[in-house]
Amino acid sequence: MAKKSLIQREKKRQKLEQKYHLIRQSLKKKIRSKIYPLSLSEKTKMREKLQSLPRNSAPTRLHRRCFLTGRPRANYRDFGLSGHVLREMVYECLLPGATRSSW
């Protein structure tokens, strides 16, 4: 089980990312615009605005965590679970359609 403080920190990052998503997206779109090209000074102003946003609002700072344990590594996107939890659930026949391998 992951520390509760780390899980809460991740939830806070998700809220910040959602809050600033449209602002970040519009600034990036203006910087890359080829229809209305900006001068170099205007682009630097846009980049400064982009950098002035909180760091934790960037989508690259988000981690996918296990739904049950909060573990940040070895997560399967389809299930939202970490590898060892997924394996235990397959062994207990809690996931329909998933088969365990044996050799």
mmCIF file of C-alpha atoms in Angstrom:
data_model
loop_
_atom_site.group_PDB
_atom_site.id
_atom_site.type_symbol
_atom_site.label_atom_id
_atom_site.label_comp_id
_atom_site.label_asym_id
_atom_site.label_seq_id
_atom_site.Cartn_x
_atom_site.Cartn_y
_atom_site.Cartn_z
ATOM 1 C CA MET A 1 0.000 0.000 0.000
ATOM 2 C CA ALA A 2 1.358 3.393 -0.989
ATOM 3 C CA LYS A 3 1.636 6.200 1.510
ATOM 4 C CA LYS A 4 -1.569 8.205 1.768
ATOM 5 C CA SER A 5 0.324 11.471 1.330
ATOM 6 C CA LEU A 6 1.657 10.354 -2.058
ATOM 7 C CA ILE A 7 -1.798 9.345 -3.227
ATOM 8 C CA GLN A 8 -3.205 12.712 -2.131
ATOM 9 C CA ARG A 9 -0.354 14.527 -3.886
ATOM 10 C CA GLU A 10 -1.205 12.678 -7.076
ATOM 11 C CA LYS A 11 -4.887 13.625 -6.767
ATOM 12 C CA LYS A 12 -3.878 17.258 -6.299
ATOM 13 C CA ARG A 13 -1.765 17.076 -9.468
ATOM 14 C CA GLN A 14 -4.717 15.643 -11.380
ATOM 15 C CA LYS A 15 -6.963 18.508 -10.262
ATOM 16 C CA LEU A 16 -4.339 21.083 -11.239
ATOM 17 C CA GLU A 17 -3.837 19.439 -14.616
ATOM 18 C CA GLN A 18 -7.574 19.581 -15.310
ATOM 19 C CA LYS A 19 -7.773 23.184 -14.138
ATOM 20 C CA TYR A 20 -4.980 24.467 -16.399
ATOM 21 C CA HIS A 21 -5.486 22.089 -19.325
ATOM 22 C CA LEU A 22 -7.329 24.535 -21.593
ATOM 23 C CA ILE A 23 -4.982 27.416 -20.795
ATOM 24 C CA ARG A 24 -1.919 25.292 -21.504
ATOM 25 C CA GLN A 25 -3.452 23.939 -24.700
ATOM 26 C CA SER A 26 -4.387 27.381 -26.055
ATOM 27 C CA LEU A 27 -0.926 28.813 -25.321
ATOM 28 C CA LYS A 28 0.773 25.919 -27.101
ATOM 29 C CA LYS A 29 -1.587 26.288 -30.050
ATOM 30 C CA LYS A 30 -0.763 30.008 -30.357
ATOM 31 C CA ILE A 31 2.980 29.317 -30.209
ATOM 32 C CA ARG A 32 2.779 26.669 -32.956
ATOM 33 C CA SER A 33 0.318 28.605 -35.124
ATOM 34 C CA LYS A 34 1.345 28.704 -38.781
ATOM 35 C CA ILE A 35 -1.763 30.536 -39.972
ATOM 36 C CA TYR A 36 -1.021 33.636 -37.885
ATOM 37 C CA PRO A 37 2.757 33.582 -37.391
ATOM 38 C CA LEU A 38 4.026 35.387 -34.315
ATOM 39 C CA SER A 39 7.190 37.374 -34.025
ATOM 40 C CA LEU A 40 10.021 36.042 -31.913
ATOM 41 C CA SER A 41 9.283 38.438 -29.048
ATOM 42 C CA GLU A 42 5.606 37.443 -29.010
ATOM 43 C CA LYS A 43 6.561 33.777 -28.921
ATOM 44 C CA THR A 44 8.881 34.344 -25.970
ATOM 45 C CA LYS A 45 6.064 36.140 -24.116
ATOM 46 C CA MET A 46 3.780 33.163 -24.760
ATOM 47 C CA ARG A 47 6.463 30.777 -23.527
ATOM 48 C CA GLU A 48 6.919 32.866 -20.377
ATOM 49 C CA LYS A 49 3.182 32.644 -19.736
ATOM 50 C CA LEU A 50 3.358 28.903 -20.263
ATOM 51 C CA GLN A 51 6.270 28.603 -17.830
ATOM 52 C CA SER A 52 4.488 30.745 -15.249
ATOM 53 C CA LEU A 53 1.804 28.059 -14.853
ATOM 54 C CA PRO A 54 2.296 25.732 -11.864
ATOM 55 C CA ARG A 55 4.698 22.878 -12.478
ATOM 56 C CA ASN A 56 2.297 20.289 -11.132
ATOM 57 C CA SER A 57 -0.269 21.294 -13.744
ATOM 58 C CA ALA A 58 1.845 19.723 -16.500
ATOM 59 C CA PRO A 59 0.462 16.374 -17.716
ATOM 60 C CA THR A 60 3.931 14.810 -17.756
ATOM 61 C CA ARG A 61 4.097 15.017 -13.963
ATOM 62 C CA LEU A 62 1.135 12.678 -13.539
ATOM 63 C CA HIS A 63 1.656 9.017 -12.703
ATOM 64 C CA ARG A 64 -0.759 6.200 -13.262
ATOM 65 C CA ARG A 65 -1.419 4.500 -9.932
ATOM 66 C CA CYS A 66 -3.014 1.198 -8.985
ATOM 67 C CA PHE A 67 -6.691 1.599 -8.176
ATOM 68 C CA LEU A 68 -6.504 -0.638 -5.107
ATOM 69 C CA THR A 69 -3.039 -0.173 -3.650
ATOM 70 C CA GLY A 70 -1.863 3.148 -5.097
ATOM 71 C CA ARG A 71 1.334 1.580 -6.403
ATOM 72 C CA PRO A 72 2.943 3.820 -9.076
ATOM 73 C CA ARG A 73 4.798 1.126 -11.032
ATOM 74 C CA ALA A 74 3.849 -1.820 -13.241
ATOM 75 C CA ASN A 75 0.321 -0.612 -13.962
ATOM 76 C CA TYR A 76 -1.867 -2.087 -16.656
ATOM 77 C CA ARG A 77 -3.950 0.573 -18.386
ATOM 78 C CA ASP A 78 -6.777 -1.785 -19.307
ATOM 79 C CA PHE A 79 -7.500 -2.707 -15.701
ATOM 80 C CA GLY A 80 -6.054 0.209 -13.710
ATOM 81 C CA LEU A 81 -4.273 -2.279 -11.464
ATOM 82 C CA SER A 82 -0.663 -3.066 -10.711
ATOM 83 C CA GLY A 83 0.861 -6.321 -11.872
ATOM 84 C CA HIS A 84 0.829 -8.273 -8.621
ATOM 85 C CA VAL A 85 -2.770 -7.251 -7.759
ATOM 86 C CA LEU A 86 -3.848 -8.219 -11.261
ATOM 87 C CA ARG A 87 -2.160 -11.591 -10.905
ATOM 88 C CA GLU A 88 -3.858 -12.276 -7.563
ATOM 89 C CA MET A 89 -7.259 -11.347 -8.997
ATOM 90 C CA VAL A 90 -6.764 -13.657 -11.981
ATOM 91 C CA TYR A 91 -5.822 -16.531 -9.661
ATOM 92 C CA GLU A 92 -8.984 -15.935 -7.626
ATOM 93 C CA CYS A 93 -11.076 -15.810 -10.842
ATOM 94 C CA LEU A 94 -12.245 -12.255 -10.150
ATOM 95 C CA LEU A 95 -11.457 -10.964 -13.653
ATOM 96 C CA PRO A 96 -13.680 -12.491 -16.335
ATOM 97 C CA GLY A 97 -11.911 -13.394 -19.556
ATOM 98 C CA ALA A 98 -8.418 -13.329 -18.061
ATOM 99 C CA THR A 99 -6.642 -16.653 -17.983
ATOM 100 C CA ARG A 100 -3.590 -17.586 -16.017
ATOM 101 C CA SER A 101 -0.777 -19.331 -17.738
ATOM 102 C CA SER A 102 0.748 -22.550 -16.510
ATOM 103 C CA TRP A 103 3.485 -24.642 -18.014
#
